[in-house]
Amino acid sequence: MLAASVIDELKAALGPEGVREHEPMSAHTTFRIGGPADAFVCPASVSQVQEVVRICHAAGVKLWVIGCGSDLLVADRGLSGVVMEVGERLSRIDVDGCRLIVQAGATNAAVSEAACAHGLSGYEFACGIPGTVGGAAIMNAGAYDGEFADVARELTCVDARGALVHVTHDQADWGYRHSMMDDSGLIVVEAVLELAPASPADVRAAIDDLTQRRTSKQPLDLPSAGSTFKRPEGYFAGKLIQDAGLRGYRVGGAQVSEKHTGFVVNAGGATAADVRQLIADVQDRVRASQGVDLHPEVRMWGFDA
Ligand SMILES: Cc1cc2nc3c(=O)[nH]c(=O)nc-3n(C[C@H](O)[C@H](O)[C@H](O)COP(=O)(O)OP(=O)(O)OC[C@H]3O[C@@H](n4cnc5c(N)ncnc54)[C@H](O)[C@@H]3O)c2cc1C
């Protein structure tokens, strides 16, 4: 339960339209699962992000940052504290030659479309990753032999006290689903991407090809958080799960996708508890049958440890 004074300060900083109380997180995750956040705020400028951080820091309130919620499983009981969405209200994209200067709330789809329109190649890999640039920077999102680190040159972030921090490519220390910003709790507010000149027709063809490959293989008709598990060294998670006989395995409304066994989907009315149990069952069965430990890629928020 948040103190009324914190809500008042947030409303003073963002305007009443930028703050919602008891907001269901199911409306902000691609799993369509998750109980209420005490407060949900949507800053419309970098200075508002800084202000939210300062207010939460001074009050000792937990601050959660989300983009599109496409890599999250939020507990049914919800989240204590303040959830800050770096999203649509912070999504400007500017083009300067081969460089895109992108606010962190821009979606990967919007960035790849902007790049295409300006005849710039390099961000096509991300066109179907349903998250923001901030989310991509935090976990070095990747697909089809491309990853965020390939094109990102520098970032602007906000630290835990609300100060602006400049992060170079080397400082970001990107690896497989890893970044320094994630380790350090930095909030990404802007990225500079460097792309290569190309014909818009060629960029469009690459986007169409990747979209077709994704649509044919992934269960995009059902809510999910994408690949549920990280790729174990030397294996593919989906193949291990399939070989363990778990295609279509269900716990309540949660299911191992029939179409792609690397995805857990919300097949209808799934709770976070269903998904969590199913993940634990899959880990147990794969370990027992093939001796491999699967680690979740999806981030689980609001559960007891
Ligand atoms: C159908 C589907 C397909 C997918 N395919 C892929 C794929 O091919 N490759 C891939 O890598 N991922 C994939 N994903 C997973 C997901 O889309 C990515 O991980 C994405 O980068 C998450 O971005 P987001 O904005 O949704 O972040 P969220 O899910 O909102 O947040 C994820 C993490 O990033 C942090 N975060 C978000 N924004 C910021 C910010 N501005 N500053 C600091 N921290 C922030 C959050 O605190 C959280 O820890 C897929 C998901 C789905 C549903």
mmCIF file of C-alpha atoms and ligand atoms in Angstrom:
data_model
loop_
_atom_site.group_PDB
_atom_site.id
_atom_site.type_symbol
_atom_site.label_atom_id
_atom_site.label_comp_id
_atom_site.label_asym_id
_atom_site.label_seq_id
_atom_site.Cartn_x
_atom_site.Cartn_y
_atom_site.Cartn_z
ATOM 1 C CA MET A 1 0.000 0.000 0.000
ATOM 2 C CA LEU A 2 1.503 3.316 -1.085
ATOM 3 C CA ALA A 3 1.332 6.383 1.115
ATOM 4 C CA ALA A 4 -1.138 8.953 -0.233
ATOM 5 C CA SER A 5 1.675 11.525 -0.150
ATOM 6 C CA VAL A 6 3.641 9.512 -2.727
ATOM 7 C CA ILE A 7 0.618 9.355 -5.039
ATOM 8 C CA ASP A 8 0.169 13.107 -4.613
ATOM 9 C CA GLU A 9 3.815 13.775 -5.480
ATOM 10 C CA LEU A 10 3.605 11.542 -8.567
ATOM 11 C CA LYS A 11 0.443 13.335 -9.723
ATOM 12 C CA ALA A 12 2.092 16.697 -9.177
ATOM 13 C CA ALA A 13 5.085 15.575 -11.270
ATOM 14 C CA LEU A 14 3.221 13.835 -14.123
ATOM 15 C CA GLY A 15 -0.248 15.332 -14.054
ATOM 16 C CA PRO A 16 -3.236 13.235 -12.937
ATOM 17 C CA GLU A 17 -3.449 11.568 -16.384
ATOM 18 C CA GLY A 18 0.048 10.105 -15.934
ATOM 19 C CA VAL A 19 -0.750 8.149 -12.734
ATOM 20 C CA ARG A 20 -3.159 5.231 -12.238
ATOM 21 C CA GLU A 21 -3.785 3.426 -8.944
ATOM 22 C CA HIS A 22 -4.462 -0.320 -8.618
ATOM 23 C CA GLU A 23 -3.770 -0.821 -12.311
ATOM 24 C CA PRO A 24 -4.078 -4.470 -13.467
ATOM 25 C CA MET A 25 -0.756 -5.600 -14.908
ATOM 26 C CA SER A 26 -2.625 -8.064 -17.129
ATOM 27 C CA ALA A 27 -3.334 -5.003 -19.302
ATOM 28 C CA HIS A 28 0.396 -4.347 -19.667
ATOM 29 C CA THR A 29 1.927 -7.782 -20.293
ATOM 30 C CA THR A 30 1.797 -9.817 -23.494
ATOM 31 C CA PHE A 31 0.923 -12.888 -21.345
ATOM 32 C CA ARG A 32 -2.274 -10.952 -20.378
ATOM 33 C CA ILE A 33 -1.571 -12.076 -16.807
ATOM 34 C CA GLY A 34 -0.775 -10.179 -13.609
ATOM 35 C CA GLY A 35 -2.529 -8.597 -10.633
ATOM 36 C CA PRO A 36 -2.664 -4.891 -9.781
ATOM 37 C CA ALA A 37 0.236 -2.510 -9.293
ATOM 38 C CA ASP A 38 -0.171 -0.056 -6.407
ATOM 39 C CA ALA A 39 0.552 2.735 -8.890
ATOM 40 C CA PHE A 40 1.245 2.761 -12.621
ATOM 41 C CA VAL A 41 2.900 5.836 -14.105
ATOM 42 C CA CYS A 42 3.576 6.865 -17.684
ATOM 43 C CA PRO A 43 6.181 9.656 -17.924
ATOM 44 C CA ALA A 44 6.143 11.748 -21.081
ATOM 45 C CA SER A 45 9.670 13.174 -20.853
ATOM 46 C CA VAL A 46 13.104 12.224 -19.594
ATOM 47 C CA SER A 47 12.819 14.793 -16.811
ATOM 48 C CA GLN A 48 9.565 13.140 -15.679
ATOM 49 C CA VAL A 49 11.398 9.772 -15.561
ATOM 50 C CA GLN A 50 14.045 11.425 -13.367
ATOM 51 C CA GLU A 51 11.354 12.933 -11.147
ATOM 52 C CA VAL A 52 9.584 9.567 -10.651
ATOM 53 C CA VAL A 53 12.913 7.969 -9.714
ATOM 54 C CA ARG A 54 13.652 10.731 -7.211
ATOM 55 C CA ILE A 55 10.202 10.504 -5.616
ATOM 56 C CA CYS A 56 10.406 6.707 -5.241
ATOM 57 C CA HIS A 57 13.997 6.836 -3.990
ATOM 58 C CA ALA A 58 13.212 9.480 -1.357
ATOM 59 C CA ALA A 59 10.137 7.541 -0.151
ATOM 60 C CA GLY A 60 11.900 4.158 -0.179
ATOM 61 C CA VAL A 61 9.325 2.792 -2.624
ATOM 62 C CA LYS A 62 10.138 -0.061 -4.997
ATOM 63 C CA LEU A 63 10.169 1.097 -8.639
ATOM 64 C CA TRP A 64 9.553 -1.404 -11.448
ATOM 65 C CA VAL A 65 10.257 -0.362 -15.056
ATOM 66 C CA ILE A 66 8.439 -1.853 -18.016
ATOM 67 C CA GLY A 67 8.303 -1.385 -21.749
ATOM 68 C CA CYS A 68 5.755 -3.585 -23.548
ATOM 69 C CA GLY A 69 5.759 -6.249 -20.810
ATOM 70 C CA SER A 70 6.687 -8.869 -23.421
ATOM 71 C CA ASP A 71 9.227 -10.680 -21.259
ATOM 72 C CA LEU A 72 7.357 -10.627 -17.953
ATOM 73 C CA LEU A 73 5.301 -12.923 -15.772
ATOM 74 C CA VAL A 74 3.670 -10.837 -13.024
ATOM 75 C CA ALA A 75 2.233 -12.591 -9.962
ATOM 76 C CA ASP A 76 -1.547 -12.852 -9.529
ATOM 77 C CA ARG A 77 -1.379 -10.804 -6.336
ATOM 78 C CA GLY A 78 0.222 -7.936 -8.253
ATOM 79 C CA LEU A 79 3.135 -5.631 -7.466
ATOM 80 C CA SER A 80 3.798 -3.464 -4.424
ATOM 81 C CA GLY A 81 5.234 -0.094 -5.314
ATOM 82 C CA VAL A 82 5.286 1.942 -8.498
ATOM 83 C CA VAL A 83 5.402 0.541 -12.028
ATOM 84 C CA MET A 84 6.805 3.019 -14.545
ATOM 85 C CA GLU A 85 6.067 2.424 -18.206
ATOM 86 C CA VAL A 86 8.713 3.747 -20.591
ATOM 87 C CA GLY A 87 6.436 3.426 -23.566
ATOM 88 C CA GLU A 88 4.388 5.290 -26.108
ATOM 89 C CA ARG A 89 4.740 8.685 -24.419
ATOM 90 C CA LEU A 90 8.539 8.406 -24.763
ATOM 91 C CA SER A 91 8.853 7.009 -28.269
ATOM 92 C CA ARG A 92 10.278 9.710 -30.527
ATOM 93 C CA ILE A 93 12.506 8.544 -33.389
ATOM 94 C CA ASP A 94 14.879 11.042 -35.058
ATOM 95 C CA VAL A 95 17.019 10.275 -38.090
ATOM 96 C CA ASP A 96 20.433 11.864 -38.650
ATOM 97 C CA GLY A 97 22.176 10.345 -41.680
ATOM 98 C CA CYS A 98 22.778 6.675 -40.831
ATOM 99 C CA ARG A 99 22.031 7.250 -37.158
ATOM 100 C CA LEU A 100 18.685 6.840 -35.423
ATOM 101 C CA ILE A 101 18.265 8.669 -32.146
ATOM 102 C CA VAL A 102 15.487 6.751 -30.468
ATOM 103 C CA GLN A 103 13.638 7.233 -27.198
ATOM 104 C CA ALA A 104 13.499 4.012 -25.196
ATOM 105 C CA GLY A 105 9.723 3.632 -25.404
ATOM 106 C CA ALA A 106 9.754 3.295 -29.206
ATOM 107 C CA THR A 107 8.779 -0.209 -30.262
ATOM 108 C CA ASN A 108 11.165 -2.363 -32.251
ATOM 109 C CA ALA A 109 8.519 -2.525 -34.981
ATOM 110 C CA ALA A 110 8.349 1.280 -35.212
ATOM 111 C CA VAL A 111 12.146 1.565 -35.343
ATOM 112 C CA SER A 112 12.473 -1.047 -38.085
ATOM 113 C CA GLU A 113 9.718 0.702 -40.081
ATOM 114 C CA ALA A 114 11.422 4.100 -39.666
ATOM 115 C CA ALA A 115 14.743 2.596 -40.737
ATOM 116 C CA CYS A 116 13.093 1.058 -43.800
ATOM 117 C CA ALA A 117 11.445 4.356 -44.753
ATOM 118 C CA HIS A 118 14.846 6.094 -44.625
ATOM 119 C CA GLY A 119 16.683 3.349 -46.539
ATOM 120 C CA LEU A 120 18.650 2.106 -43.530
ATOM 121 C CA SER A 121 19.463 -1.528 -42.870
ATOM 122 C CA GLY A 122 20.474 -3.308 -39.643
ATOM 123 C CA TYR A 123 17.357 -3.288 -37.444
ATOM 124 C CA GLU A 124 15.303 -5.750 -39.514
ATOM 125 C CA PHE A 125 16.173 -8.583 -37.093
ATOM 126 C CA ALA A 126 14.050 -6.885 -34.395
ATOM 127 C CA CYS A 127 10.947 -6.113 -36.462
ATOM 128 C CA GLY A 128 8.993 -8.972 -34.856
ATOM 129 C CA ILE A 129 10.340 -8.671 -31.293
ATOM 130 C CA PRO A 130 7.267 -7.194 -29.576
ATOM 131 C CA GLY A 131 9.079 -4.943 -27.115
ATOM 132 C CA THR A 132 10.626 -1.500 -26.796
ATOM 133 C CA VAL A 133 14.125 -0.247 -27.491
ATOM 134 C CA GLY A 134 14.599 0.010 -23.706
ATOM 135 C CA GLY A 135 13.710 -3.653 -23.250
ATOM 136 C CA ALA A 136 15.958 -4.605 -26.177
ATOM 137 C CA ALA A 137 18.878 -2.656 -24.687
ATOM 138 C CA ILE A 138 18.457 -4.201 -21.252
ATOM 139 C CA MET A 139 18.592 -7.804 -22.407
ATOM 140 C CA ASN A 140 20.368 -7.410 -25.737
ATOM 141 C CA ALA A 141 17.338 -8.739 -27.573
ATOM 142 C CA GLY A 142 18.206 -10.777 -30.616
ATOM 143 C CA ALA A 143 16.789 -12.869 -33.415
ATOM 144 C CA TYR A 144 17.806 -14.311 -36.779
ATOM 145 C CA ASP A 145 21.548 -13.716 -36.280
ATOM 146 C CA GLY A 146 21.113 -10.092 -35.237
ATOM 147 C CA GLU A 147 21.173 -8.519 -31.795
ATOM 148 C CA PHE A 148 20.765 -5.061 -30.299
ATOM 149 C CA ALA A 149 24.490 -4.756 -29.529
ATOM 150 C CA ASP A 150 25.294 -4.991 -33.266
ATOM 151 C CA VAL A 151 23.727 -1.608 -34.013
ATOM 152 C CA ALA A 152 23.670 0.299 -30.704
ATOM 153 C CA ARG A 153 26.404 2.909 -30.316
ATOM 154 C CA GLU A 154 25.489 4.648 -27.063
ATOM 155 C CA LEU A 155 22.712 5.045 -24.536
ATOM 156 C CA THR A 156 21.365 7.669 -22.195
ATOM 157 C CA CYS A 157 20.156 6.235 -18.890
ATOM 158 C CA VAL A 158 18.807 7.401 -15.533
ATOM 159 C CA ASP A 159 20.437 6.033 -12.404
ATOM 160 C CA ALA A 160 18.824 5.021 -9.099
ATOM 161 C CA ARG A 161 18.971 8.591 -7.782
ATOM 162 C CA GLY A 162 17.569 10.215 -10.906
ATOM 163 C CA ALA A 163 20.819 11.426 -12.507
ATOM 164 C CA LEU A 164 21.472 11.119 -16.254
ATOM 165 C CA VAL A 165 24.247 8.686 -17.199
ATOM 166 C CA HIS A 166 25.900 8.277 -20.590
ATOM 167 C CA VAL A 167 26.757 4.662 -21.511
ATOM 168 C CA THR A 168 29.084 3.786 -24.402
ATOM 169 C CA HIS A 169 28.867 0.548 -26.359
ATOM 170 C CA ASP A 170 31.822 -0.923 -24.469
ATOM 171 C CA GLN A 171 30.446 0.099 -21.079
ATOM 172 C CA ALA A 172 27.127 -1.616 -21.895
ATOM 173 C CA ASP A 173 28.958 -4.973 -21.779
ATOM 174 C CA TRP A 174 26.301 -6.730 -23.853
ATOM 175 C CA GLY A 175 26.272 -10.522 -23.954
ATOM 176 C CA TYR A 176 23.624 -13.184 -24.461
ATOM 177 C CA ARG A 177 20.541 -11.654 -22.780
ATOM 178 C CA HIS A 178 22.880 -9.605 -20.588
ATOM 179 C CA SER A 179 23.844 -5.960 -20.087
ATOM 180 C CA MET A 180 25.622 -3.806 -17.536
ATOM 181 C CA MET A 181 22.492 -1.608 -17.348
ATOM 182 C CA ASP A 182 20.448 -4.582 -16.161
ATOM 183 C CA ASP A 183 23.043 -5.452 -13.521
ATOM 184 C CA SER A 184 23.259 -1.829 -12.357
ATOM 185 C CA GLY A 185 19.565 -0.961 -12.327
ATOM 186 C CA LEU A 186 19.939 1.800 -14.929
ATOM 187 C CA ILE A 187 16.800 2.988 -16.718
ATOM 188 C CA VAL A 188 17.331 3.410 -20.445
ATOM 189 C CA VAL A 189 15.747 6.565 -21.872
ATOM 190 C CA GLU A 190 17.455 6.950 -25.250
ATOM 191 C CA ALA A 191 19.617 4.963 -27.680
ATOM 192 C CA VAL A 192 21.723 5.947 -30.665
ATOM 193 C CA LEU A 193 21.675 3.259 -33.349
ATOM 194 C CA GLU A 194 24.001 3.191 -36.337
ATOM 195 C CA LEU A 195 22.645 1.501 -39.447
ATOM 196 C CA ALA A 196 23.880 1.059 -43.022
ATOM 197 C CA PRO A 197 22.475 2.655 -46.180
ATOM 198 C CA ALA A 198 20.355 0.256 -48.250
ATOM 199 C CA SER A 199 17.506 0.325 -50.702
ATOM 200 C CA PRO A 200 14.136 0.598 -48.938
ATOM 201 C CA ALA A 201 12.876 -2.241 -51.172
ATOM 202 C CA ASP A 202 15.616 -4.567 -49.908
ATOM 203 C CA VAL A 203 14.933 -3.623 -46.269
ATOM 204 C CA ARG A 204 11.203 -4.188 -46.831
ATOM 205 C CA ALA A 205 11.889 -7.606 -48.397
ATOM 206 C CA ALA A 206 14.005 -8.608 -45.365
ATOM 207 C CA ILE A 207 11.282 -7.461 -42.935
ATOM 208 C CA ASP A 208 8.612 -9.364 -44.875
ATOM 209 C CA ASP A 209 10.759 -12.510 -44.971
ATOM 210 C CA LEU A 210 11.448 -12.456 -41.213
ATOM 211 C CA THR A 211 7.792 -11.709 -40.455
ATOM 212 C CA GLN A 212 6.717 -14.674 -42.555
ATOM 213 C CA ARG A 213 9.259 -16.958 -40.839
ATOM 214 C CA ARG A 214 8.045 -15.859 -37.406
ATOM 215 C CA THR A 215 4.346 -16.177 -38.272
ATOM 216 C CA SER A 216 4.796 -19.673 -39.660
ATOM 217 C CA LYS A 217 6.731 -20.988 -36.631
ATOM 218 C CA GLN A 218 5.507 -19.092 -33.555
ATOM 219 C CA PRO A 219 2.118 -19.202 -31.768
ATOM 220 C CA LEU A 220 1.431 -15.502 -32.295
ATOM 221 C CA ASP A 221 -2.339 -16.023 -32.009
ATOM 222 C CA LEU A 222 -2.048 -16.736 -28.252
ATOM 223 C CA PRO A 223 -0.692 -14.545 -25.430
ATOM 224 C CA SER A 224 2.849 -15.445 -24.351
ATOM 225 C CA ALA A 225 6.187 -13.928 -23.391
ATOM 226 C CA GLY A 226 8.052 -15.465 -26.313
ATOM 227 C CA SER A 227 10.720 -18.111 -25.666
ATOM 228 C CA THR A 228 10.163 -19.136 -22.072
ATOM 229 C CA PHE A 229 13.658 -20.492 -21.463
ATOM 230 C CA LYS A 230 17.146 -19.301 -22.295
ATOM 231 C CA ARG A 231 19.038 -21.340 -24.872
ATOM 232 C CA PRO A 232 21.082 -23.897 -22.916
ATOM 233 C CA GLU A 233 24.670 -24.217 -24.141
ATOM 234 C CA GLY A 234 24.707 -26.781 -26.974
ATOM 235 C CA TYR A 235 20.938 -27.388 -27.035
ATOM 236 C CA PHE A 236 17.646 -25.873 -28.129
ATOM 237 C CA ALA A 237 15.107 -25.525 -25.323
ATOM 238 C CA GLY A 238 12.165 -26.298 -27.621
ATOM 239 C CA LYS A 239 13.724 -29.572 -28.798
ATOM 240 C CA LEU A 240 14.510 -30.674 -25.229
ATOM 241 C CA ILE A 241 10.901 -29.942 -24.212
ATOM 242 C CA GLN A 242 9.512 -31.753 -27.232
ATOM 243 C CA ASP A 243 11.771 -34.774 -26.600
ATOM 244 C CA ALA A 244 10.527 -34.856 -22.994
ATOM 245 C CA GLY A 245 7.040 -35.452 -24.428
ATOM 246 C CA LEU A 246 5.687 -32.102 -23.261
ATOM 247 C CA ARG A 247 4.166 -30.669 -26.447
ATOM 248 C CA GLY A 248 0.709 -29.416 -25.437
ATOM 249 C CA TYR A 249 1.305 -30.127 -21.710
ATOM 250 C CA ARG A 250 -1.089 -28.055 -19.588
ATOM 251 C CA VAL A 251 -1.411 -26.675 -16.088
ATOM 252 C CA GLY A 252 -4.742 -24.874 -15.800
ATOM 253 C CA GLY A 253 -4.873 -22.334 -18.610
ATOM 254 C CA ALA A 254 -1.107 -22.448 -19.239
ATOM 255 C CA GLN A 255 0.172 -24.691 -21.995
ATOM 256 C CA VAL A 256 3.376 -25.696 -23.761
ATOM 257 C CA SER A 257 2.552 -24.456 -27.253
ATOM 258 C CA GLU A 258 1.468 -27.103 -29.747
ATOM 259 C CA LYS A 259 3.057 -25.008 -32.496
ATOM 260 C CA HIS A 260 6.430 -24.204 -30.880
ATOM 261 C CA THR A 261 7.462 -26.103 -27.758
ATOM 262 C CA GLY A 262 9.843 -23.307 -26.705
ATOM 263 C CA PHE A 263 6.819 -21.116 -25.931
ATOM 264 C CA VAL A 264 4.490 -21.334 -22.944
ATOM 265 C CA VAL A 265 1.166 -19.778 -23.952
ATOM 266 C CA ASN A 266 -1.886 -18.510 -22.132
ATOM 267 C CA ALA A 267 -4.392 -20.842 -23.757
ATOM 268 C CA GLY A 268 -7.281 -19.164 -21.937
ATOM 269 C CA GLY A 269 -7.687 -17.851 -18.399
ATOM 270 C CA ALA A 270 -4.178 -18.831 -17.259
ATOM 271 C CA THR A 271 -3.032 -17.485 -13.908
ATOM 272 C CA ALA A 272 0.553 -16.603 -13.069
ATOM 273 C CA ALA A 273 0.502 -19.568 -10.664
ATOM 274 C CA ASP A 274 -0.431 -21.869 -13.576
ATOM 275 C CA VAL A 275 2.458 -20.600 -15.689
ATOM 276 C CA ARG A 276 4.914 -20.829 -12.813
ATOM 277 C CA GLN A 277 3.897 -24.399 -12.026
ATOM 278 C CA LEU A 278 4.121 -25.387 -15.671
ATOM 279 C CA ILE A 279 7.620 -23.883 -15.924
ATOM 280 C CA ALA A 280 8.700 -25.844 -12.829
ATOM 281 C CA ASP A 281 7.213 -29.058 -14.252
ATOM 282 C CA VAL A 282 9.024 -28.566 -17.573
ATOM 283 C CA GLN A 283 12.318 -27.941 -15.762
ATOM 284 C CA ASP A 284 11.851 -31.117 -13.686
ATOM 285 C CA ARG A 285 10.896 -33.304 -16.651
ATOM 286 C CA VAL A 286 13.727 -32.066 -18.898
ATOM 287 C CA ARG A 287 16.278 -32.472 -16.107
ATOM 288 C CA ALA A 288 15.038 -35.975 -15.305
ATOM 289 C CA SER A 289 14.855 -37.187 -18.916
ATOM 290 C CA GLN A 290 17.858 -35.414 -20.454
ATOM 291 C CA GLY A 291 19.990 -34.098 -17.610
ATOM 292 C CA VAL A 292 19.820 -30.457 -18.790
ATOM 293 C CA ASP A 293 18.899 -27.486 -16.598
ATOM 294 C CA LEU A 294 16.559 -24.991 -18.241
ATOM 295 C CA HIS A 295 16.642 -21.416 -16.963
ATOM 296 C CA PRO A 296 13.697 -19.094 -17.561
ATOM 297 C CA GLU A 297 14.227 -16.199 -19.946
ATOM 298 C CA VAL A 298 10.923 -14.669 -18.878
ATOM 299 C CA ARG A 299 11.273 -12.489 -15.800
ATOM 300 C CA MET A 300 9.036 -13.335 -12.858
ATOM 301 C CA TRP A 301 7.923 -10.415 -10.724
ATOM 302 C CA GLY A 302 6.053 -10.296 -7.429
ATOM 303 C CA PHE A 303 6.506 -13.933 -6.379
ATOM 304 C CA ASP A 304 8.026 -15.123 -3.144
ATOM 305 C CA ALA A 305 11.619 -16.188 -3.826
HETATM 306 C C1 LIG B 1 5.751 -13.450 -29.373
HETATM 307 C C2 LIG B 1 7.076 -13.032 -28.764
HETATM 308 C C3 LIG B 1 8.255 -13.205 -29.485
HETATM 309 C C4 LIG B 1 9.467 -12.810 -28.925
HETATM 310 N N1 LIG B 1 10.612 -12.977 -29.662
HETATM 311 C C5 LIG B 1 11.804 -12.565 -29.155
HETATM 312 C C6 LIG B 1 13.010 -12.694 -29.917
HETATM 313 O O1 LIG B 1 13.005 -13.150 -31.063
HETATM 314 N N2 LIG B 1 14.164 -12.275 -29.349
HETATM 315 C C7 LIG B 1 14.206 -11.731 -28.099
HETATM 316 O O2 LIG B 1 15.291 -11.350 -27.637
HETATM 317 N N3 LIG B 1 13.084 -11.614 -27.340
HETATM 318 C C8 LIG B 1 11.886 -12.011 -27.839
HETATM 319 N N4 LIG B 1 10.751 -11.880 -27.092
HETATM 320 C C9 LIG B 1 10.836 -11.392 -25.694
HETATM 321 C C10 LIG B 1 10.682 -9.864 -25.547
HETATM 322 O O3 LIG B 1 9.903 -9.303 -26.578
HETATM 323 C C11 LIG B 1 12.033 -9.168 -25.530
HETATM 324 O O4 LIG B 1 12.807 -9.660 -24.459
HETATM 325 C C12 LIG B 1 11.930 -7.645 -25.412
HETATM 326 O O5 LIG B 1 13.237 -7.086 -25.562
HETATM 327 C C13 LIG B 1 11.332 -7.149 -24.100
HETATM 328 O O6 LIG B 1 11.074 -5.752 -24.253
HETATM 329 P P1 LIG B 1 9.902 -5.049 -23.430
HETATM 330 O O7 LIG B 1 9.908 -3.612 -23.794
HETATM 331 O O8 LIG B 1 8.622 -5.768 -23.624
HETATM 332 O O9 LIG B 1 10.420 -5.252 -21.949
HETATM 333 P P2 LIG B 1 9.575 -5.698 -20.677
HETATM 334 O O10 LIG B 1 9.083 -7.089 -20.873
HETATM 335 O O11 LIG B 1 8.585 -4.648 -20.338
HETATM 336 O O12 LIG B 1 10.712 -5.704 -19.568
HETATM 337 C C14 LIG B 1 11.711 -6.696 -19.636
HETATM 338 C C15 LIG B 1 12.884 -6.258 -18.753
HETATM 339 O O13 LIG B 1 13.459 -5.072 -19.304
HETATM 340 C C16 LIG B 1 13.410 -4.020 -18.339
HETATM 341 N N5 LIG B 1 13.137 -2.782 -19.067
HETATM 342 C C17 LIG B 1 12.200 -2.541 -20.018
HETATM 343 N N6 LIG B 1 12.312 -1.287 -20.473
HETATM 344 C C18 LIG B 1 13.323 -0.720 -19.788
HETATM 345 C C19 LIG B 1 13.938 0.569 -19.784
HETATM 346 N N7 LIG B 1 13.541 1.548 -20.609
HETATM 347 N N8 LIG B 1 14.965 0.787 -18.940
HETATM 348 C C20 LIG B 1 15.392 -0.179 -18.095
HETATM 349 N N9 LIG B 1 14.845 -1.402 -18.027
HETATM 350 C C21 LIG B 1 13.829 -1.666 -18.872
HETATM 351 C C22 LIG B 1 12.321 -4.401 -17.358
HETATM 352 O O14 LIG B 1 12.565 -3.823 -16.099
HETATM 353 C C23 LIG B 1 12.454 -5.918 -17.339
HETATM 354 O O15 LIG B 1 13.484 -6.304 -16.454
HETATM 355 C C24 LIG B 1 9.513 -12.257 -27.627
HETATM 356 C C25 LIG B 1 8.316 -12.083 -26.901
HETATM 357 C C26 LIG B 1 7.113 -12.460 -27.471
HETATM 358 C C27 LIG B 1 5.844 -12.234 -26.690
#
